[in-house]
Tab-separated table of C-alpha atoms and ligand atoms in Angstrom:
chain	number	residue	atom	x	y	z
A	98	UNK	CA	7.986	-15.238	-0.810
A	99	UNK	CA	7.008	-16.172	2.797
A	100	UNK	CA	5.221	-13.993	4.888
A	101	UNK	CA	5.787	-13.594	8.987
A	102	UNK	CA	4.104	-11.803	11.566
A	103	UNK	CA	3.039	-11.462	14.947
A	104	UNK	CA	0.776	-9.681	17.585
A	105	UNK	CA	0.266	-9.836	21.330
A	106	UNK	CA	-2.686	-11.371	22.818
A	107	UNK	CA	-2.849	-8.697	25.487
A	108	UNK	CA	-6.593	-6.803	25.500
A	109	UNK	CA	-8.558	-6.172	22.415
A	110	UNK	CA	-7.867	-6.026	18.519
A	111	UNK	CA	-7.977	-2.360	17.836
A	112	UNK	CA	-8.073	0.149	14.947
A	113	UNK	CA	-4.697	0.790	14.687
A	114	UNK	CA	-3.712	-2.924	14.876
A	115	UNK	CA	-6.372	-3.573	12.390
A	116	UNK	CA	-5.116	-0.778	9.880
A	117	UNK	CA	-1.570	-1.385	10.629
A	118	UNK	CA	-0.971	-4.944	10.028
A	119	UNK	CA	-4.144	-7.090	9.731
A	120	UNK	CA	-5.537	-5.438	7.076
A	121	UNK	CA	-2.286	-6.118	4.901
A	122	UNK	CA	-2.059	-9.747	6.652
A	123	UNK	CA	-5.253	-10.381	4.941
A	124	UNK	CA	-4.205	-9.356	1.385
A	125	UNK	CA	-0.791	-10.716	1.530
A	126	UNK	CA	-2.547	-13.536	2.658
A	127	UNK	CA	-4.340	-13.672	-0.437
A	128	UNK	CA	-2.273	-12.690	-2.980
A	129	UNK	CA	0.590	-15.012	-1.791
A	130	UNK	CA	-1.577	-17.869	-1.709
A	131	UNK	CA	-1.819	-16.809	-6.083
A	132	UNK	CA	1.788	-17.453	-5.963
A	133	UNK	CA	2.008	-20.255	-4.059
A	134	UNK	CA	3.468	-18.822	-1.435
A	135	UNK	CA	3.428	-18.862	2.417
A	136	UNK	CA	2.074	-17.005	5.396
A	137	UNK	CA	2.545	-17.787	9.071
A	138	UNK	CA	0.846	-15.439	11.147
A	139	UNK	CA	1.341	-16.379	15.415
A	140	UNK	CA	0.091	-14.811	18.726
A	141	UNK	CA	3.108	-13.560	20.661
A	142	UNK	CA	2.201	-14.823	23.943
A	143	UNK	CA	5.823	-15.369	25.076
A	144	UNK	CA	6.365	-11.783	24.319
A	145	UNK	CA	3.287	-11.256	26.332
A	146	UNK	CA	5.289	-12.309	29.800
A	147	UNK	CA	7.935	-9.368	29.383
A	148	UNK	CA	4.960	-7.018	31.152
A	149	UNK	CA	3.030	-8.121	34.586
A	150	UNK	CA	0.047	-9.839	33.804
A	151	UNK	CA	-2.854	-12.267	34.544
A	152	UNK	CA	-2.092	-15.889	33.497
A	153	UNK	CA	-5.888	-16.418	33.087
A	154	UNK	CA	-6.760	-12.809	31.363
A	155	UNK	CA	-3.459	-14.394	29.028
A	156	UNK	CA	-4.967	-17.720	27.855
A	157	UNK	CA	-8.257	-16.152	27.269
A	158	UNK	CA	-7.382	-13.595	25.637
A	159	UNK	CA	-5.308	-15.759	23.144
A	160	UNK	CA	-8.557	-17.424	22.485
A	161	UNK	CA	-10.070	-13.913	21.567
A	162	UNK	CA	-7.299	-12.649	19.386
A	163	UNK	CA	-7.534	-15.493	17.699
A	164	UNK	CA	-11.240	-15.200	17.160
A	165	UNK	CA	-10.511	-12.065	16.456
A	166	UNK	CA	-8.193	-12.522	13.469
A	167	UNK	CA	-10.037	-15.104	11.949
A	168	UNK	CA	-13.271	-12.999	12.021
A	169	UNK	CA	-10.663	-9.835	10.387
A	170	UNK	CA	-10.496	-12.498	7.727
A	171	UNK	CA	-7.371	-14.390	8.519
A	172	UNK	CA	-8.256	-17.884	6.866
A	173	UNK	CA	-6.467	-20.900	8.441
A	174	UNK	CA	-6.299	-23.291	5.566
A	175	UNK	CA	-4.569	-20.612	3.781
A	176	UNK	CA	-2.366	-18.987	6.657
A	177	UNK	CA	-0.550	-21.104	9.153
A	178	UNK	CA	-1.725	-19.521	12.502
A	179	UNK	CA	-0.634	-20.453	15.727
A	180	UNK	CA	0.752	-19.391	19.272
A	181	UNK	CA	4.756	-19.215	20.204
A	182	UNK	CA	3.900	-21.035	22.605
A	183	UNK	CA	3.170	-24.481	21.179
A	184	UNK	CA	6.289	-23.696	18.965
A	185	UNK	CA	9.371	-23.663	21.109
A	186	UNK	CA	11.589	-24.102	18.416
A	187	UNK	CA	11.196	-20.190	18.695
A	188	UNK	CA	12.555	-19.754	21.940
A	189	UNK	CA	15.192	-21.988	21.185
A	190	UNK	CA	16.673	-19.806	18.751
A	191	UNK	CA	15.918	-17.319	20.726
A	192	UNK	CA	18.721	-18.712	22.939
A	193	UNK	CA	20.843	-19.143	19.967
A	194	UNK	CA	20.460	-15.813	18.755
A	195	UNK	CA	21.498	-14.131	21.810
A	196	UNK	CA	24.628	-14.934	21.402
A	197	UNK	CA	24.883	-12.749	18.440
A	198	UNK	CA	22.711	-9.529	19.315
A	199	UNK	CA	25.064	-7.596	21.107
A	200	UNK	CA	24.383	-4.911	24.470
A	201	UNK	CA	24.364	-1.728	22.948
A	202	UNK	CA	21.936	-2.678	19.616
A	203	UNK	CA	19.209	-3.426	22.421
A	204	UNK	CA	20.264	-0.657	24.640
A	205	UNK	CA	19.259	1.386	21.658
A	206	UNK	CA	15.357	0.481	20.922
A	207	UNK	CA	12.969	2.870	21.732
A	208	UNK	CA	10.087	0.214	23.078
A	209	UNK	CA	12.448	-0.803	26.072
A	210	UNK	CA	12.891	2.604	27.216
A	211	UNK	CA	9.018	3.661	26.726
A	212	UNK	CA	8.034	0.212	28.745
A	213	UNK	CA	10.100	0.368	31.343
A	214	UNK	CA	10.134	4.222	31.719
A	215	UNK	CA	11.618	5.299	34.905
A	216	UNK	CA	12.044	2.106	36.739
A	217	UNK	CA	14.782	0.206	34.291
A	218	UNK	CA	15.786	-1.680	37.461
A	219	UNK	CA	12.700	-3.104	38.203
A	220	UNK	CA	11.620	-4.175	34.260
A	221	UNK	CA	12.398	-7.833	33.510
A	222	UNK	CA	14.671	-9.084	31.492
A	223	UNK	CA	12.100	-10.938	29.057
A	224	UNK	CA	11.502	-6.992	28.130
A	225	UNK	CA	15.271	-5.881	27.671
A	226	UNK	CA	15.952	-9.361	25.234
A	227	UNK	CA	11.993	-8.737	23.686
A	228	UNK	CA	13.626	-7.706	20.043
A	229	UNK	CA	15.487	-11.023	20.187
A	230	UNK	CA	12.337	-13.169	20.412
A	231	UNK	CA	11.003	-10.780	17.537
A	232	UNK	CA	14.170	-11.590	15.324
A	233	UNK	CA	13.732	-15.368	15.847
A	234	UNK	CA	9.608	-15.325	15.110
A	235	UNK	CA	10.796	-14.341	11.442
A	236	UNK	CA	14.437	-15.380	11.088
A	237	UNK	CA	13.297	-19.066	12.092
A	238	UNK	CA	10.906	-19.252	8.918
A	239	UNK	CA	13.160	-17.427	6.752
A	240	UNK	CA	10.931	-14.684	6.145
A	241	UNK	CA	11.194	-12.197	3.289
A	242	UNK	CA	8.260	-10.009	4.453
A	243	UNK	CA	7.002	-8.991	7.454
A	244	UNK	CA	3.786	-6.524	7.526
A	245	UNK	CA	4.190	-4.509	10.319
A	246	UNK	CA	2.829	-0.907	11.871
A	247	UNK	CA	5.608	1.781	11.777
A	248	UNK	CA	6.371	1.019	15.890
A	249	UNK	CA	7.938	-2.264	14.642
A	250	UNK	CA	10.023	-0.823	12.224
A	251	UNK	CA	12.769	-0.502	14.673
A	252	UNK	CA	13.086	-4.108	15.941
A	253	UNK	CA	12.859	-5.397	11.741
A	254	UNK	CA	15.862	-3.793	11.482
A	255	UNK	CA	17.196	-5.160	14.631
A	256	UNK	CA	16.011	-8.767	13.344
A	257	UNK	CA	18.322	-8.006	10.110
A	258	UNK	CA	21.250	-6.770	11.866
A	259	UNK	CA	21.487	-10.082	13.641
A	260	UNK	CA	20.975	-12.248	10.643
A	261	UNK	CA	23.937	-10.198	8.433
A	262	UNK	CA	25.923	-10.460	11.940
A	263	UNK	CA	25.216	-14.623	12.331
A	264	UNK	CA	25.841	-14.789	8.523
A	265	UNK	CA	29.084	-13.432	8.740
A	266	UNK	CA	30.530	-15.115	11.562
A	267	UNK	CA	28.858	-18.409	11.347
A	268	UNK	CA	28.342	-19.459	7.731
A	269	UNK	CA	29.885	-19.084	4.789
A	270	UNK	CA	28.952	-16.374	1.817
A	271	UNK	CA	26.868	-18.878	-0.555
A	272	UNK	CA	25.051	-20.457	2.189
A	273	UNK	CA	23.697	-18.150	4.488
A	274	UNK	CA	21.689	-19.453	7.239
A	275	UNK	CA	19.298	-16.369	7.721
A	276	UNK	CA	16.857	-14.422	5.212
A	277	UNK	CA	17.263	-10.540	6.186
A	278	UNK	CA	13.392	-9.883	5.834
A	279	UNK	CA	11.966	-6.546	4.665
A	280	UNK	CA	8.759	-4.863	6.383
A	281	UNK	CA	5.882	-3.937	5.040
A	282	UNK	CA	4.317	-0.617	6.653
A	283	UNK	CA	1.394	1.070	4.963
A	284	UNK	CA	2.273	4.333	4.183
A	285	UNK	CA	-1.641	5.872	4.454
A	286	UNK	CA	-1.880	3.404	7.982
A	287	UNK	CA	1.816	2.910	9.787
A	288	UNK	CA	0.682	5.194	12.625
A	289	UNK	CA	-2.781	5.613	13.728
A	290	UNK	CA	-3.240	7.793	17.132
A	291	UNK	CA	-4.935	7.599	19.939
A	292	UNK	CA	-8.876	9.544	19.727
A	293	UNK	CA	-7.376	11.735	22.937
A	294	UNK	CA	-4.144	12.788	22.214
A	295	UNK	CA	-3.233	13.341	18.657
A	296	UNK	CA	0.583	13.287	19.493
A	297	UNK	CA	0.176	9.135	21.197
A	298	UNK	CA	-0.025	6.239	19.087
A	299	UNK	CA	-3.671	4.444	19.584
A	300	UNK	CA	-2.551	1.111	22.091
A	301	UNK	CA	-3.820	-1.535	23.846
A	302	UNK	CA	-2.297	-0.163	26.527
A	303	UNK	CA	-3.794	3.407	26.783
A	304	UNK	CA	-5.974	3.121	30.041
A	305	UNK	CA	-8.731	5.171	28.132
A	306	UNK	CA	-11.176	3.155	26.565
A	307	UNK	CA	-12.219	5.971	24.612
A	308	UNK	CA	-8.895	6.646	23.103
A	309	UNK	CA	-9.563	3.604	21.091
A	310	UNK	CA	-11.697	1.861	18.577
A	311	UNK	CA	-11.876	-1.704	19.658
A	312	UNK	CA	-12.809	-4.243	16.509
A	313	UNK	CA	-15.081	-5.432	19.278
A	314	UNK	CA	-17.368	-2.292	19.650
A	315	UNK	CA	-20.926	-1.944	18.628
A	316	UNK	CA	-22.087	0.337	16.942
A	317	UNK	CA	-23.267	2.851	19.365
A	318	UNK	CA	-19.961	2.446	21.089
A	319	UNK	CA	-18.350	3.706	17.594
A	320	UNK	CA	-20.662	6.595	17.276
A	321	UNK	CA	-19.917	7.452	20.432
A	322	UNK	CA	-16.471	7.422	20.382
A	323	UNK	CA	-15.694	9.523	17.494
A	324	UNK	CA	-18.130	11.788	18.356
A	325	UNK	CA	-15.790	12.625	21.332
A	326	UNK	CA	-12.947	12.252	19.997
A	327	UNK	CA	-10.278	15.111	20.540
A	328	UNK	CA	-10.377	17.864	17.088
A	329	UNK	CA	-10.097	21.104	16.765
A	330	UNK	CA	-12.359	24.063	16.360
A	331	UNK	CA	-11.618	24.717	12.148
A	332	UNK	CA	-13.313	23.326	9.726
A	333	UNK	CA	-11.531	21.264	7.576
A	334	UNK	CA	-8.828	22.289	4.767
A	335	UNK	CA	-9.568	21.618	1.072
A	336	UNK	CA	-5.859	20.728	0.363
A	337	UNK	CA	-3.750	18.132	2.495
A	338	UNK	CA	-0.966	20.809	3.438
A	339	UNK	CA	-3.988	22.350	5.481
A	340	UNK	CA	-3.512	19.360	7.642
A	341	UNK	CA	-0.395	20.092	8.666
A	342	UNK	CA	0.057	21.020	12.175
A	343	UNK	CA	-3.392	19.500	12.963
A	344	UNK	CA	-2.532	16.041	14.876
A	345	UNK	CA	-6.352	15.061	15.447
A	346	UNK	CA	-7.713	16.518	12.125
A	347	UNK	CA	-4.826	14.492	10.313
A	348	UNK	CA	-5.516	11.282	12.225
A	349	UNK	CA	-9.186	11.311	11.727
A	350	UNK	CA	-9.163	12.267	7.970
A	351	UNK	CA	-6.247	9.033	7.831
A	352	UNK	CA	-8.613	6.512	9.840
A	353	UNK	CA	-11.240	8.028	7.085
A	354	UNK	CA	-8.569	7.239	4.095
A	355	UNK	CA	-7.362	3.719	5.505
A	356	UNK	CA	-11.037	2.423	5.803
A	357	UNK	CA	-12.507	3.346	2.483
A	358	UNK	CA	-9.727	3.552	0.232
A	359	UNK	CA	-10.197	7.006	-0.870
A	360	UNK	CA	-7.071	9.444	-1.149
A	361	UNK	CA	-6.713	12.087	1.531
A	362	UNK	CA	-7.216	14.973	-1.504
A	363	UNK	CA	-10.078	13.397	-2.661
A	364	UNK	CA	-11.817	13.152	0.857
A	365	UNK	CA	-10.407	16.447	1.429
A	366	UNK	CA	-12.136	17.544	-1.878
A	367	UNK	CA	-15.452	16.786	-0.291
A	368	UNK	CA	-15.271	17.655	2.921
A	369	UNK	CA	-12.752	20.579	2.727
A	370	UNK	CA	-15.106	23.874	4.504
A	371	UNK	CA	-17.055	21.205	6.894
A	372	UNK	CA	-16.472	21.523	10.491
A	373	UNK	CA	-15.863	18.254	12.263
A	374	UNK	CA	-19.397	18.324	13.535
A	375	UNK	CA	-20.013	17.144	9.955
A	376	UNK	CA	-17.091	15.392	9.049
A	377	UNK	CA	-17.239	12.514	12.187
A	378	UNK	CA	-20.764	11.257	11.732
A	379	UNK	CA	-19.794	10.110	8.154
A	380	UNK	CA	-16.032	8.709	10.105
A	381	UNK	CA	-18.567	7.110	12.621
A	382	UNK	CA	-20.576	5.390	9.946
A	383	UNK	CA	-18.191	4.377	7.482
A	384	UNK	CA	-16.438	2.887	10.818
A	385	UNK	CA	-19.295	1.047	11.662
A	386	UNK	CA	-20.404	-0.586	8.530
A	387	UNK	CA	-16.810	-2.183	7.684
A	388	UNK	CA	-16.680	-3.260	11.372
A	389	UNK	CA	-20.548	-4.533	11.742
A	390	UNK	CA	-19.381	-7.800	9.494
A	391	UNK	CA	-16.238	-8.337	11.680
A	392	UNK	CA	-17.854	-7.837	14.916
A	393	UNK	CA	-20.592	-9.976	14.065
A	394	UNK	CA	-18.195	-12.931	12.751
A	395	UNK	CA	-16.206	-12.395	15.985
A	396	UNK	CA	-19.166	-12.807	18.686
A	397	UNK	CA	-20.219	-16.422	16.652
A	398	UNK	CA	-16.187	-17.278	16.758
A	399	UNK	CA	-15.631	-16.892	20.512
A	400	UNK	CA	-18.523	-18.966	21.845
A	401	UNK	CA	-16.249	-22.224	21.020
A	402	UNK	CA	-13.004	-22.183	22.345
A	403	UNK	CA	-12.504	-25.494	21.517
A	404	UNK	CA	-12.525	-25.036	17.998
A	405	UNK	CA	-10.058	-21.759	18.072
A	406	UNK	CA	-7.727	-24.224	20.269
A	407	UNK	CA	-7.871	-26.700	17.468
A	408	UNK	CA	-7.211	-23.732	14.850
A	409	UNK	CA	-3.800	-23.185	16.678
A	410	UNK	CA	-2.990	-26.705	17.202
A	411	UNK	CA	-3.003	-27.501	13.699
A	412	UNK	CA	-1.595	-24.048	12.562
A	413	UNK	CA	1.267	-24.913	15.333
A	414	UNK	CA	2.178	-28.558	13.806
A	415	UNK	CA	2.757	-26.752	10.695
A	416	UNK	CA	5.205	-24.646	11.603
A	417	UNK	CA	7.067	-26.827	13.916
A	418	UNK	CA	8.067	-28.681	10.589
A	419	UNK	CA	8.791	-25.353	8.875
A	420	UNK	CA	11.146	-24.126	11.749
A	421	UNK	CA	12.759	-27.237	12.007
A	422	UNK	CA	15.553	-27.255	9.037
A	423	UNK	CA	16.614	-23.351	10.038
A	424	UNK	CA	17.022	-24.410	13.681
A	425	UNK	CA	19.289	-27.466	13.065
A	426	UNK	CA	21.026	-25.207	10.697
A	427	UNK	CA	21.953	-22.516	13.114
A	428	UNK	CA	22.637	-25.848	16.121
A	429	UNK	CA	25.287	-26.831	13.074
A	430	UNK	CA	26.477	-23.560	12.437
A	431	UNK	CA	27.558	-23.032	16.099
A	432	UNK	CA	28.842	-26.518	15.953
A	433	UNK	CA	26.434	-27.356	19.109
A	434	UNK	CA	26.264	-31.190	18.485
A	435	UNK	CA	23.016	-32.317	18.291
A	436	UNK	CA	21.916	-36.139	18.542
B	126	TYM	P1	1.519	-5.400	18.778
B	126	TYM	O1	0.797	-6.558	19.366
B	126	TYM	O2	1.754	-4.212	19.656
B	126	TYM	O3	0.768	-4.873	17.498
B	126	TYM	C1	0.414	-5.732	16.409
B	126	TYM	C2	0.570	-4.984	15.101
B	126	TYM	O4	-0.224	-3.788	15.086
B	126	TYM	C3	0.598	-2.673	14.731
B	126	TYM	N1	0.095	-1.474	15.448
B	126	TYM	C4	-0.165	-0.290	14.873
B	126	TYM	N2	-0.088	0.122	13.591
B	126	TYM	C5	-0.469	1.401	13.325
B	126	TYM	N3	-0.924	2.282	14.280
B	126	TYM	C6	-1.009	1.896	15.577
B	126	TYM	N4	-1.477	2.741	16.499
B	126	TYM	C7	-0.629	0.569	15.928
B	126	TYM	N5	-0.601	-0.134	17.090
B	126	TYM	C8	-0.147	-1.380	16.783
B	126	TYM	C9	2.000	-3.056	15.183
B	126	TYM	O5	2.979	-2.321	14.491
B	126	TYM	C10	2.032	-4.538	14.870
B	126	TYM	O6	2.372	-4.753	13.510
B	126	TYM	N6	6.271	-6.943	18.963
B	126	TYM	C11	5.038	-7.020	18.198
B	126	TYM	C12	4.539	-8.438	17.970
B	126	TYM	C13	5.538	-9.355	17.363
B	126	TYM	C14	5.943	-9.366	15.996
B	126	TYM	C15	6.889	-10.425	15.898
B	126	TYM	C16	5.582	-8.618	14.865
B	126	TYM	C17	6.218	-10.334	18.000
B	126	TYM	N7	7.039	-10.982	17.117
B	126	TYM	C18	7.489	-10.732	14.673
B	126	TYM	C19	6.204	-8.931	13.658
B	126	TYM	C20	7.136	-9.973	13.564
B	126	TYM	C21	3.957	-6.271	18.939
B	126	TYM	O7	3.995	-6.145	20.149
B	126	TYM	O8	2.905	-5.878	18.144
């Protein structure tokens, strides 16, 4: 089994990153390591470049998210991590792989059109050819699993239909030269929303601070923010169908579910009657003691740089020898001649 997976370094680690894919990061971490497995875990800062941004804001936060995924319990002896960047076999086969994803596969994926929105003209093309960075972050380490949030479900299968599609026409039946990798999404976590708007998915990007909980908060900031966060005037249902129709109610009783474990019937079975003026001081506190550990581990981490640059340089010579055998493999397969 080898593990792959990526996230942006743009602005802070939040809840629904956290719940999404870090969370499971850290037990597949763990339970691979039993097994004597692998798992490679990178900052996507070339992906990073597909929207406007500051070069500076960029390299620090890289430093951050780092910080920040070692403090969520991401342990580098056990997990190669790393940044694309000081890894260009990925953007080689990046290269490589483009000339097997075809027009219309990438016309088709939902994250192009919600980025570049109205102005398609004006996006770059770094965002239109993002999926076929994705598909060479995991097809270059021949993933099998990739723990993902429900958003990225789209481009996983994107990153398998170019494997089957380089298999076929490039090598033959008992050799293939690509793993088609299966994601991981956790059913009680693939889609946490936004503490505003009930129908957005909580993002980086939301210019509302306040939509989000940032793994960075205190503790009054928590409080604070679920307290306002957008519900509804009913109290709570006793069974989950009551949820239904509730987009707020739903996500807060899910964030509730994710973070301690407990089943949405059981949590239901004990706050079912309660009006939310009950129901998110318990959210805000369970919130803030399994983030007071993180946050604390993260403000120590960030004060040294240096070390968190050393963290990736290491994690990145490790996977430069990984990728290298699948990259001269797909060079061969294309019959590029290499020296
Ligand atoms: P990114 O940086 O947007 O998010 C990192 C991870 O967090 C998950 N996530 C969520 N899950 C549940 N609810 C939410 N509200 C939520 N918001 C984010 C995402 O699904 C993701 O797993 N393109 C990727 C990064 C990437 C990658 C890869 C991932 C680059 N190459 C290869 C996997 C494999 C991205 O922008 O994730």
């Amino acid at each position: 089994m080898r593990i792959v997976s990526g996230i942006q370094p743009t602005g802070n680690l939040h809840l629904g990153n956290y719940l999404g894919a870090i969370k499971n990061w850290v037990k597949m971490q763990d339970d691979i390591a039993a097994e004597g497995g692998q798992s490679l875990y990178f900052l996507a800062d070339l992906h990073a470049i597909s929207m406007p941004h500051d070069p500076r804001t960029l390299s620090a936060n890289t430093r951050e998210m780092t910080a920040a995924l070692v403090a969520c319990g991401i342990d580098p002896d056990r997990s190669i991590l790393f940044n694309q960047t000081q890894v260009p076999q990925h953007a080689e086969l990046q290269w490589l792989l483009n000339g097997t994803a075809r027009m219309g596969w990438l016309n088709r994926m939902t994250q192009f059109k919600d980025k570049s929105g109205k102005n398609r003209e004006g996006a770059s093309v770094a965002l239109f050819t993002y999926p076929v960075l994705q598909a060479a972050d995991v097809l270059l380490y021949q993933a099998t699993h990739v723990p993902v949030g429900e958003d990225q479900k789209q481009h996983l299968e994107l990153a398998r239909d170019i494997a089957q599609k380089f298999n076929n026409d490039f090598a033959s039946e008992d050799a293939p030269v690509f793993t088609l990798p299966d994601p991981i999404i956790p059913p009680e976590a693939a889609r946490i929303m936004s503490l505003r708007d009930g129908s957005a998915k909580m993002s980086k990007s939301d210019p509302s601070d306040m939509a989000r909980i940032n793994l960075t908060d205190d503790a009054d900031t928590i409080m604070k923010k679920v307290k306002k966060a957008k519900s509804d005037a009913e109290p709570l249902p006793s069974e989950k169908a009551g949820l239904e129709g509730r987009a707020e109610a739903n996500n807060l009783v899910g964030i509730y579910s994710a973070m301690t474990g407990q089943s949405v019937e059981q949590i239901l079975a004990d706050f079912g009657g309660e009006g939310f003026g009950k129901f998110k001081p318990a959210l805000g506190e369970v919130l803030v003691e399994k983030l007071a550990p993180i946050n604390e581990r993260f403000n120590e981490l960030r004060k040294d740089y240096s070390a968190l640059d050393a963290i990736l340089a290491k994690g990145a010579e490790k996977a430069r020898t990984l990728a290298l055998p699948t990259l001269h493999a797909a060079y061969d397969a294309l019959g590029l001649v290499r020296g």
